[in-house]
Amino acid sequence: NENEESMTELPTMSYLTDERIIRQQLIIYDRQRDFMPLLRMFSQQSLAFGQGANLSYHLEAIEKTLADSLLSGKTPVKIHVRHFQFRGDVKNTGHLKNLHLHVPQKTISSYILESIWKEIDTRDRLMKLMTQIEMCISFICSTGTSTTLDGDI
């Protein structure tokens, strides 16, 4: 498809792209700087005695000048948006409830459970572990497969 080919040739930008480069490619509009001077330039008002109260504007000229100034040098870009996993999203999105469809669930031995509790002896370690677990569950559930895995994980 020609449209898909042209999209692959577009430059990709993300949060890692230098702000100066992004500013060159994005349309940045300021009403006071970009629009108000055009209103003054393209206003139409009679200079005849008693006729100055009627004010109109050459709208096509305003539109063309505004488009030319804002779009000059701009090209389409692809924006790469990275999904950010919020704490608690796994439970809120139902991924936790559907995890058994992707990974077989087994009870763990008391020895392994005791070892885990010793590893996460502080709240900070617990929060780091929970964040990693949520990321893993989100990834597994977002792969789209609904077959369970065989073997140990």
Short mmCIF file of N, CA and C in Angstrom, two decimals:
data_model
loop_
_atom_site.label_atom_id
_atom_site.label_comp_id
_atom_site.label_asym_id
_atom_site.label_seq_id
_atom_site.Cartn_x
_atom_site.Cartn_y
_atom_site.Cartn_z
N ASN A 1 0.84 -1.18 0.00
CA ASN A 1 0.00 0.00 0.00
C ASN A 1 0.89 1.24 0.00
N GLU A 2 0.59 2.18 -0.88
CA GLU A 2 1.42 3.39 -1.04
C GLU A 2 1.40 4.25 0.23
N ASN A 3 0.25 4.31 0.89
CA ASN A 3 0.12 5.11 2.11
C ASN A 3 0.99 4.54 3.22
N GLU A 4 1.03 3.20 3.34
CA GLU A 4 1.86 2.56 4.37
C GLU A 4 3.34 2.79 4.10
N GLU A 5 3.73 2.76 2.81
CA GLU A 5 5.13 2.99 2.46
C GLU A 5 5.55 4.41 2.80
N SER A 6 4.68 5.37 2.54
CA SER A 6 5.03 6.76 2.86
C SER A 6 5.11 6.97 4.37
N MET A 7 4.31 6.23 5.15
CA MET A 7 4.36 6.35 6.61
C MET A 7 5.67 5.81 7.17
N THR A 8 6.23 4.76 6.53
CA THR A 8 7.48 4.19 7.03
C THR A 8 8.65 5.11 6.77
N GLU A 9 8.54 6.01 5.80
CA GLU A 9 9.62 6.93 5.47
C GLU A 9 9.60 8.19 6.34
N LEU A 10 8.54 8.40 7.10
CA LEU A 10 8.44 9.59 7.93
C LEU A 10 9.39 9.49 9.12
N PRO A 11 9.94 10.61 9.55
CA PRO A 11 10.79 10.57 10.75
C PRO A 11 9.94 10.25 11.99
N THR A 12 10.51 9.46 12.87
CA THR A 12 9.82 9.07 14.10
C THR A 12 10.33 9.92 15.25
N MET A 13 9.41 10.41 16.06
CA MET A 13 9.76 11.21 17.24
C MET A 13 9.17 10.57 18.46
N SER A 14 9.87 10.71 19.58
CA SER A 14 9.39 10.18 20.85
C SER A 14 9.81 11.16 21.94
N TYR A 15 9.58 10.78 23.18
CA TYR A 15 9.97 11.63 24.29
C TYR A 15 11.49 11.77 24.38
N LEU A 16 12.23 10.91 23.68
CA LEU A 16 13.69 10.99 23.68
C LEU A 16 14.23 11.98 22.65
N THR A 17 13.40 12.41 21.71
CA THR A 17 13.82 13.33 20.66
C THR A 17 14.11 14.70 21.25
N ASP A 18 15.18 15.32 20.79
CA ASP A 18 15.57 16.64 21.27
C ASP A 18 14.43 17.64 21.06
N GLU A 19 14.17 18.45 22.07
CA GLU A 19 13.05 19.40 22.03
C GLU A 19 13.17 20.38 20.87
N ARG A 20 14.39 20.78 20.51
CA ARG A 20 14.57 21.72 19.40
C ARG A 20 14.10 21.11 18.08
N ILE A 21 14.34 19.84 17.89
CA ILE A 21 13.90 19.16 16.67
C ILE A 21 12.38 19.06 16.65
N ILE A 22 11.80 18.73 17.78
CA ILE A 22 10.34 18.64 17.87
C ILE A 22 9.71 20.00 17.56
N ARG A 23 10.26 21.07 18.11
CA ARG A 23 9.72 22.41 17.87
C ARG A 23 9.79 22.80 16.40
N GLN A 24 10.80 22.31 15.68
CA GLN A 24 10.91 22.61 14.25
C GLN A 24 9.81 21.91 13.46
N GLN A 25 9.35 20.76 13.92
CA GLN A 25 8.39 19.98 13.16
C GLN A 25 6.94 20.20 13.57
N LEU A 26 6.70 20.63 14.79
CA LEU A 26 5.34 20.81 15.27
C LEU A 26 4.83 22.21 14.94
N ILE A 27 3.53 22.31 14.79
CA ILE A 27 2.90 23.61 14.57
C ILE A 27 2.68 24.24 15.94
N ILE A 28 3.33 25.35 16.16
CA ILE A 28 3.21 26.05 17.43
C ILE A 28 2.51 27.38 17.15
N TYR A 29 1.32 27.50 17.66
CA TYR A 29 0.47 28.65 17.37
C TYR A 29 0.32 29.52 18.60
N ASP A 30 0.53 30.80 18.41
CA ASP A 30 0.31 31.79 19.46
C ASP A 30 -0.63 32.85 18.89
N ARG A 31 -1.79 32.99 19.48
CA ARG A 31 -2.80 33.91 18.93
C ARG A 31 -2.29 35.33 18.83
N GLN A 32 -1.63 35.82 19.83
CA GLN A 32 -1.13 37.20 19.81
C GLN A 32 -0.08 37.40 18.73
N ARG A 33 0.81 36.47 18.59
CA ARG A 33 1.90 36.59 17.62
C ARG A 33 1.46 36.26 16.19
N ASP A 34 0.63 35.23 16.02
CA ASP A 34 0.32 34.73 14.69
C ASP A 34 -0.98 35.29 14.09
N PHE A 35 -1.99 35.49 14.90
CA PHE A 35 -3.31 35.84 14.37
C PHE A 35 -3.64 37.33 14.45
N MET A 36 -3.36 37.93 15.58
CA MET A 36 -3.78 39.32 15.79
C MET A 36 -3.17 40.28 14.76
N PRO A 37 -1.89 40.15 14.39
CA PRO A 37 -1.36 41.05 13.35
C PRO A 37 -2.08 40.89 12.01
N LEU A 38 -2.52 39.67 11.70
CA LEU A 38 -3.24 39.43 10.45
C LEU A 38 -4.60 40.11 10.45
N LEU A 39 -5.23 40.16 11.61
CA LEU A 39 -6.51 40.88 11.70
C LEU A 39 -6.33 42.35 11.35
N ARG A 40 -5.25 42.93 11.86
CA ARG A 40 -5.00 44.34 11.55
C ARG A 40 -4.64 44.52 10.08
N MET A 41 -3.83 43.59 9.54
CA MET A 41 -3.40 43.72 8.14
C MET A 41 -4.55 43.56 7.16
N PHE A 42 -5.46 42.65 7.43
CA PHE A 42 -6.51 42.32 6.47
C PHE A 42 -7.88 42.83 6.89
N SER A 43 -7.90 43.84 7.73
CA SER A 43 -9.19 44.44 8.08
C SER A 43 -9.61 45.40 6.97
N GLN A 44 -10.88 45.50 6.78
CA GLN A 44 -11.43 46.38 5.76
C GLN A 44 -12.40 47.33 6.44
N GLN A 45 -12.06 48.62 6.37
CA GLN A 45 -12.87 49.62 7.03
C GLN A 45 -12.90 50.86 6.15
N SER A 46 -14.07 51.39 5.98
CA SER A 46 -14.23 52.57 5.14
C SER A 46 -13.63 53.79 5.83
N LEU A 47 -12.96 54.61 5.04
CA LEU A 47 -12.40 55.86 5.58
C LEU A 47 -13.34 57.04 5.36
N ALA A 48 -14.49 56.79 4.74
CA ALA A 48 -15.47 57.86 4.49
C ALA A 48 -16.06 58.35 5.80
N PHE A 49 -16.39 59.60 5.82
CA PHE A 49 -16.95 60.22 7.02
C PHE A 49 -18.23 59.50 7.46
N GLY A 50 -18.26 59.07 8.73
CA GLY A 50 -19.43 58.41 9.29
C GLY A 50 -19.56 56.93 8.93
N GLN A 51 -18.60 56.39 8.19
CA GLN A 51 -18.68 54.99 7.76
C GLN A 51 -17.66 54.09 8.48
N GLY A 52 -16.89 54.63 9.42
CA GLY A 52 -15.82 53.87 10.08
C GLY A 52 -16.27 52.81 11.05
N ALA A 53 -17.54 52.80 11.42
CA ALA A 53 -18.03 51.81 12.39
C ALA A 53 -18.14 50.42 11.78
N ASN A 54 -18.23 50.33 10.47
CA ASN A 54 -18.35 49.03 9.80
C ASN A 54 -16.95 48.46 9.55
N LEU A 55 -16.67 47.34 10.17
CA LEU A 55 -15.36 46.70 10.04
C LEU A 55 -15.57 45.27 9.55
N SER A 56 -14.86 44.90 8.51
CA SER A 56 -14.92 43.52 8.00
C SER A 56 -13.49 43.04 7.75
N TYR A 57 -13.36 41.76 7.44
CA TYR A 57 -12.04 41.17 7.28
C TYR A 57 -11.98 40.36 5.99
N HIS A 58 -10.83 40.32 5.38
CA HIS A 58 -10.60 39.50 4.19
C HIS A 58 -10.18 38.12 4.70
N LEU A 59 -11.19 37.26 4.96
CA LEU A 59 -10.97 35.98 5.64
C LEU A 59 -10.10 35.03 4.84
N GLU A 60 -10.25 35.00 3.51
CA GLU A 60 -9.43 34.10 2.69
C GLU A 60 -7.96 34.46 2.79
N ALA A 61 -7.67 35.76 2.80
CA ALA A 61 -6.27 36.20 2.91
C ALA A 61 -5.70 35.87 4.29
N ILE A 62 -6.51 36.02 5.32
CA ILE A 62 -6.07 35.67 6.68
C ILE A 62 -5.77 34.17 6.75
N GLU A 63 -6.67 33.36 6.21
CA GLU A 63 -6.49 31.91 6.24
C GLU A 63 -5.24 31.49 5.48
N LYS A 64 -5.04 32.02 4.29
CA LYS A 64 -3.88 31.65 3.48
C LYS A 64 -2.57 32.08 4.15
N THR A 65 -2.52 33.30 4.64
CA THR A 65 -1.31 33.79 5.29
C THR A 65 -1.00 33.01 6.56
N LEU A 66 -2.02 32.72 7.33
CA LEU A 66 -1.84 31.96 8.56
C LEU A 66 -1.34 30.54 8.24
N ALA A 67 -1.94 29.90 7.26
CA ALA A 67 -1.51 28.56 6.87
C ALA A 67 -0.08 28.58 6.35
N ASP A 68 0.24 29.56 5.50
CA ASP A 68 1.60 29.64 4.95
C ASP A 68 2.63 29.83 6.05
N SER A 69 2.33 30.69 7.01
CA SER A 69 3.31 30.96 8.06
C SER A 69 3.45 29.80 9.05
N LEU A 70 2.35 29.15 9.38
CA LEU A 70 2.41 28.06 10.37
C LEU A 70 2.91 26.75 9.77
N LEU A 71 2.60 26.50 8.50
CA LEU A 71 2.93 25.22 7.90
C LEU A 71 4.25 25.23 7.13
N SER A 72 4.86 26.39 7.02
CA SER A 72 6.09 26.52 6.26
C SER A 72 7.19 25.64 6.86
N GLY A 73 7.75 24.75 6.04
CA GLY A 73 8.84 23.88 6.48
C GLY A 73 8.42 22.70 7.32
N LYS A 74 7.13 22.52 7.53
CA LYS A 74 6.66 21.40 8.35
C LYS A 74 6.42 20.18 7.46
N THR A 75 6.74 19.02 7.99
CA THR A 75 6.47 17.77 7.30
C THR A 75 5.77 16.84 8.28
N PRO A 76 5.02 15.88 7.78
CA PRO A 76 4.38 14.91 8.69
C PRO A 76 5.45 14.13 9.46
N VAL A 77 5.12 13.72 10.65
CA VAL A 77 6.02 12.91 11.47
C VAL A 77 5.22 11.77 12.09
N LYS A 78 5.94 10.73 12.47
CA LYS A 78 5.34 9.64 13.25
C LYS A 78 5.72 9.90 14.70
N ILE A 79 4.74 9.84 15.57
CA ILE A 79 4.99 10.00 16.99
C ILE A 79 4.96 8.62 17.63
N HIS A 80 6.05 8.27 18.29
CA HIS A 80 6.13 6.99 18.99
C HIS A 80 5.75 7.24 20.44
N VAL A 81 4.63 6.65 20.86
CA VAL A 81 4.15 6.82 22.23
C VAL A 81 4.41 5.53 22.98
N ARG A 82 5.14 5.65 24.04
CA ARG A 82 5.47 4.48 24.85
C ARG A 82 4.40 4.31 25.91
N HIS A 83 3.88 3.09 26.01
CA HIS A 83 2.85 2.82 27.02
C HIS A 83 3.48 2.88 28.40
N PHE A 84 2.88 3.65 29.27
CA PHE A 84 3.36 3.74 30.64
C PHE A 84 2.43 2.94 31.53
N GLN A 85 2.98 2.04 32.25
CA GLN A 85 2.20 1.17 33.12
C GLN A 85 2.01 1.86 34.47
N PHE A 86 0.77 2.17 34.81
CA PHE A 86 0.48 2.77 36.10
C PHE A 86 0.31 1.67 37.13
N ARG A 87 0.69 1.97 38.35
CA ARG A 87 0.54 1.00 39.41
C ARG A 87 -0.94 0.68 39.58
N GLY A 88 -1.28 -0.58 39.60
CA GLY A 88 -2.67 -0.99 39.77
C GLY A 88 -3.39 -1.23 38.46
N ASP A 89 -2.79 -0.87 37.32
CA ASP A 89 -3.45 -1.06 36.02
C ASP A 89 -3.75 -2.52 35.73
N VAL A 90 -2.88 -3.42 36.16
CA VAL A 90 -3.07 -4.84 35.87
C VAL A 90 -4.39 -5.32 36.46
N LYS A 91 -4.68 -4.91 37.65
CA LYS A 91 -5.93 -5.32 38.30
C LYS A 91 -7.11 -4.58 37.66
N ASN A 92 -6.95 -3.28 37.40
CA ASN A 92 -8.05 -2.48 36.85
C ASN A 92 -8.44 -2.90 35.44
N THR A 93 -7.48 -3.36 34.63
CA THR A 93 -7.76 -3.74 33.26
C THR A 93 -8.22 -5.18 33.13
N GLY A 94 -8.22 -5.94 34.21
CA GLY A 94 -8.66 -7.32 34.16
C GLY A 94 -7.58 -8.30 33.76
N HIS A 95 -6.36 -7.81 33.58
CA HIS A 95 -5.27 -8.71 33.19
C HIS A 95 -5.00 -9.76 34.27
N LEU A 96 -5.07 -9.36 35.51
CA LEU A 96 -4.79 -10.29 36.60
C LEU A 96 -5.82 -11.43 36.60
N LYS A 97 -7.07 -11.07 36.36
CA LYS A 97 -8.15 -12.06 36.34
C LYS A 97 -7.97 -13.05 35.18
N ASN A 98 -7.41 -12.58 34.05
CA ASN A 98 -7.26 -13.42 32.87
C ASN A 98 -5.89 -14.04 32.73
N LEU A 99 -5.02 -13.85 33.69
CA LEU A 99 -3.66 -14.37 33.61
C LEU A 99 -3.65 -15.89 33.46
N HIS A 100 -4.59 -16.57 34.09
CA HIS A 100 -4.63 -18.04 34.02
C HIS A 100 -4.85 -18.54 32.59
N LEU A 101 -5.37 -17.70 31.70
CA LEU A 101 -5.55 -18.10 30.30
C LEU A 101 -4.22 -18.13 29.55
N HIS A 102 -3.21 -17.46 30.08
CA HIS A 102 -1.92 -17.35 29.42
C HIS A 102 -0.83 -18.16 30.10
N VAL A 103 -0.90 -18.27 31.43
CA VAL A 103 0.14 -18.95 32.20
C VAL A 103 -0.54 -19.88 33.19
N PRO A 104 -0.13 -21.14 33.19
CA PRO A 104 -0.72 -22.07 34.18
C PRO A 104 -0.43 -21.59 35.60
N GLN A 105 -1.44 -21.67 36.44
CA GLN A 105 -1.30 -21.21 37.82
C GLN A 105 -1.11 -22.41 38.74
N LYS A 106 -0.06 -22.34 39.55
CA LYS A 106 0.23 -23.41 40.49
C LYS A 106 0.50 -22.79 41.85
N THR A 107 0.13 -23.49 42.90
CA THR A 107 0.48 -22.99 44.23
C THR A 107 1.97 -23.24 44.45
N ILE A 108 2.59 -22.31 45.15
CA ILE A 108 4.01 -22.45 45.41
C ILE A 108 4.22 -23.05 46.80
N SER A 109 5.34 -23.67 46.97
CA SER A 109 5.62 -24.32 48.26
C SER A 109 5.84 -23.26 49.33
N SER A 110 5.66 -23.66 50.56
CA SER A 110 5.84 -22.73 51.67
C SER A 110 7.30 -22.28 51.76
N TYR A 111 8.22 -23.14 51.35
CA TYR A 111 9.64 -22.80 51.35
C TYR A 111 9.91 -21.63 50.38
N ILE A 112 9.36 -21.73 49.17
CA ILE A 112 9.55 -20.66 48.18
C ILE A 112 8.88 -19.38 48.65
N LEU A 113 7.69 -19.50 49.20
CA LEU A 113 6.98 -18.32 49.72
C LEU A 113 7.78 -17.65 50.83
N GLU A 114 8.33 -18.44 51.71
CA GLU A 114 9.16 -17.91 52.80
C GLU A 114 10.40 -17.19 52.24
N SER A 115 11.01 -17.76 51.22
CA SER A 115 12.19 -17.13 50.58
C SER A 115 11.82 -15.79 49.96
N ILE A 116 10.66 -15.74 49.32
CA ILE A 116 10.21 -14.47 48.71
C ILE A 116 10.01 -13.41 49.79
N TRP A 117 9.36 -13.79 50.88
CA TRP A 117 9.14 -12.81 51.95
C TRP A 117 10.45 -12.32 52.57
N LYS A 118 11.46 -13.18 52.64
CA LYS A 118 12.75 -12.74 53.15
C LYS A 118 13.42 -11.76 52.19
N GLU A 119 13.23 -11.99 50.86
CA GLU A 119 13.82 -11.09 49.85
C GLU A 119 13.18 -9.70 49.87
N ILE A 120 11.90 -9.65 50.14
CA ILE A 120 11.20 -8.35 50.10
C ILE A 120 10.91 -7.89 51.53
N ASP A 121 11.96 -7.76 52.28
CA ASP A 121 11.82 -7.41 53.68
C ASP A 121 11.51 -5.94 53.93
N THR A 122 11.57 -5.10 52.91
CA THR A 122 11.25 -3.69 53.09
C THR A 122 10.12 -3.30 52.13
N ARG A 123 9.44 -2.23 52.45
CA ARG A 123 8.34 -1.73 51.60
C ARG A 123 8.88 -1.34 50.22
N ASP A 124 10.07 -0.77 50.19
CA ASP A 124 10.66 -0.36 48.91
C ASP A 124 10.88 -1.56 48.01
N ARG A 125 11.41 -2.63 48.55
CA ARG A 125 11.63 -3.85 47.76
C ARG A 125 10.31 -4.46 47.30
N LEU A 126 9.30 -4.41 48.16
CA LEU A 126 7.98 -4.93 47.80
C LEU A 126 7.40 -4.13 46.63
N MET A 127 7.51 -2.81 46.69
CA MET A 127 6.96 -1.96 45.63
C MET A 127 7.70 -2.19 44.31
N LYS A 128 9.02 -2.38 44.38
CA LYS A 128 9.79 -2.67 43.16
C LYS A 128 9.37 -4.01 42.57
N LEU A 129 9.18 -5.00 43.42
CA LEU A 129 8.75 -6.32 42.95
C LEU A 129 7.36 -6.23 42.32
N MET A 130 6.44 -5.53 42.98
CA MET A 130 5.08 -5.40 42.45
C MET A 130 5.08 -4.70 41.09
N THR A 131 5.92 -3.69 40.94
CA THR A 131 6.02 -2.99 39.66
C THR A 131 6.50 -3.94 38.57
N GLN A 132 7.52 -4.74 38.88
CA GLN A 132 8.04 -5.69 37.89
C GLN A 132 7.02 -6.77 37.55
N ILE A 133 6.30 -7.24 38.55
CA ILE A 133 5.28 -8.26 38.32
C ILE A 133 4.16 -7.69 37.44
N GLU A 134 3.71 -6.47 37.73
CA GLU A 134 2.66 -5.84 36.93
C GLU A 134 3.10 -5.67 35.48
N MET A 135 4.36 -5.28 35.27
CA MET A 135 4.86 -5.14 33.91
C MET A 135 4.86 -6.48 33.18
N CYS A 136 5.28 -7.53 33.87
CA CYS A 136 5.31 -8.86 33.25
C CYS A 136 3.91 -9.35 32.92
N ILE A 137 2.98 -9.18 33.84
CA ILE A 137 1.59 -9.62 33.60
C ILE A 137 0.98 -8.84 32.44
N SER A 138 1.22 -7.55 32.42
CA SER A 138 0.69 -6.72 31.33
C SER A 138 1.25 -7.16 29.99
N PHE A 139 2.55 -7.45 29.95
CA PHE A 139 3.17 -7.91 28.70
C PHE A 139 2.59 -9.26 28.27
N ILE A 140 2.50 -10.19 29.19
CA ILE A 140 2.00 -11.52 28.87
C ILE A 140 0.56 -11.45 28.36
N CYS A 141 -0.27 -10.66 29.02
CA CYS A 141 -1.68 -10.58 28.62
C CYS A 141 -1.88 -9.76 27.35
N SER A 142 -0.95 -8.90 27.03
CA SER A 142 -1.11 -8.07 25.82
C SER A 142 -0.57 -8.75 24.57
N THR A 143 0.05 -9.93 24.71
CA THR A 143 0.56 -10.62 23.53
C THR A 143 -0.55 -11.20 22.68
N GLY A 144 -1.74 -11.34 23.25
CA GLY A 144 -2.89 -11.76 22.47
C GLY A 144 -3.13 -13.25 22.41
N THR A 145 -2.23 -14.05 22.88
CA THR A 145 -2.43 -15.51 22.84
C THR A 145 -3.34 -15.93 23.98
N SER A 146 -4.16 -16.90 23.73
CA SER A 146 -5.02 -17.39 24.79
C SER A 146 -4.75 -18.86 25.10
N THR A 147 -3.61 -19.35 24.62
CA THR A 147 -3.22 -20.72 24.93
C THR A 147 -2.31 -20.71 26.14
N THR A 148 -2.42 -21.70 26.97
CA THR A 148 -1.57 -21.76 28.15
C THR A 148 -0.24 -22.35 27.78
N LEU A 149 0.79 -21.94 28.52
CA LEU A 149 2.14 -22.43 28.29
C LEU A 149 2.32 -23.75 29.02
N ASP A 150 3.07 -24.63 28.42
CA ASP A 150 3.42 -25.89 29.08
C ASP A 150 4.77 -25.75 29.74
N GLY A 151 4.95 -26.40 30.85
CA GLY A 151 6.25 -26.38 31.51
C GLY A 151 6.31 -25.35 32.62
N ASP A 152 7.47 -25.30 33.23
CA ASP A 152 7.68 -24.39 34.35
C ASP A 152 8.08 -23.01 33.86
N ILE A 153 7.67 -22.01 34.58
CA ILE A 153 8.05 -20.64 34.26
C ILE A 153 8.86 -20.08 35.41
#
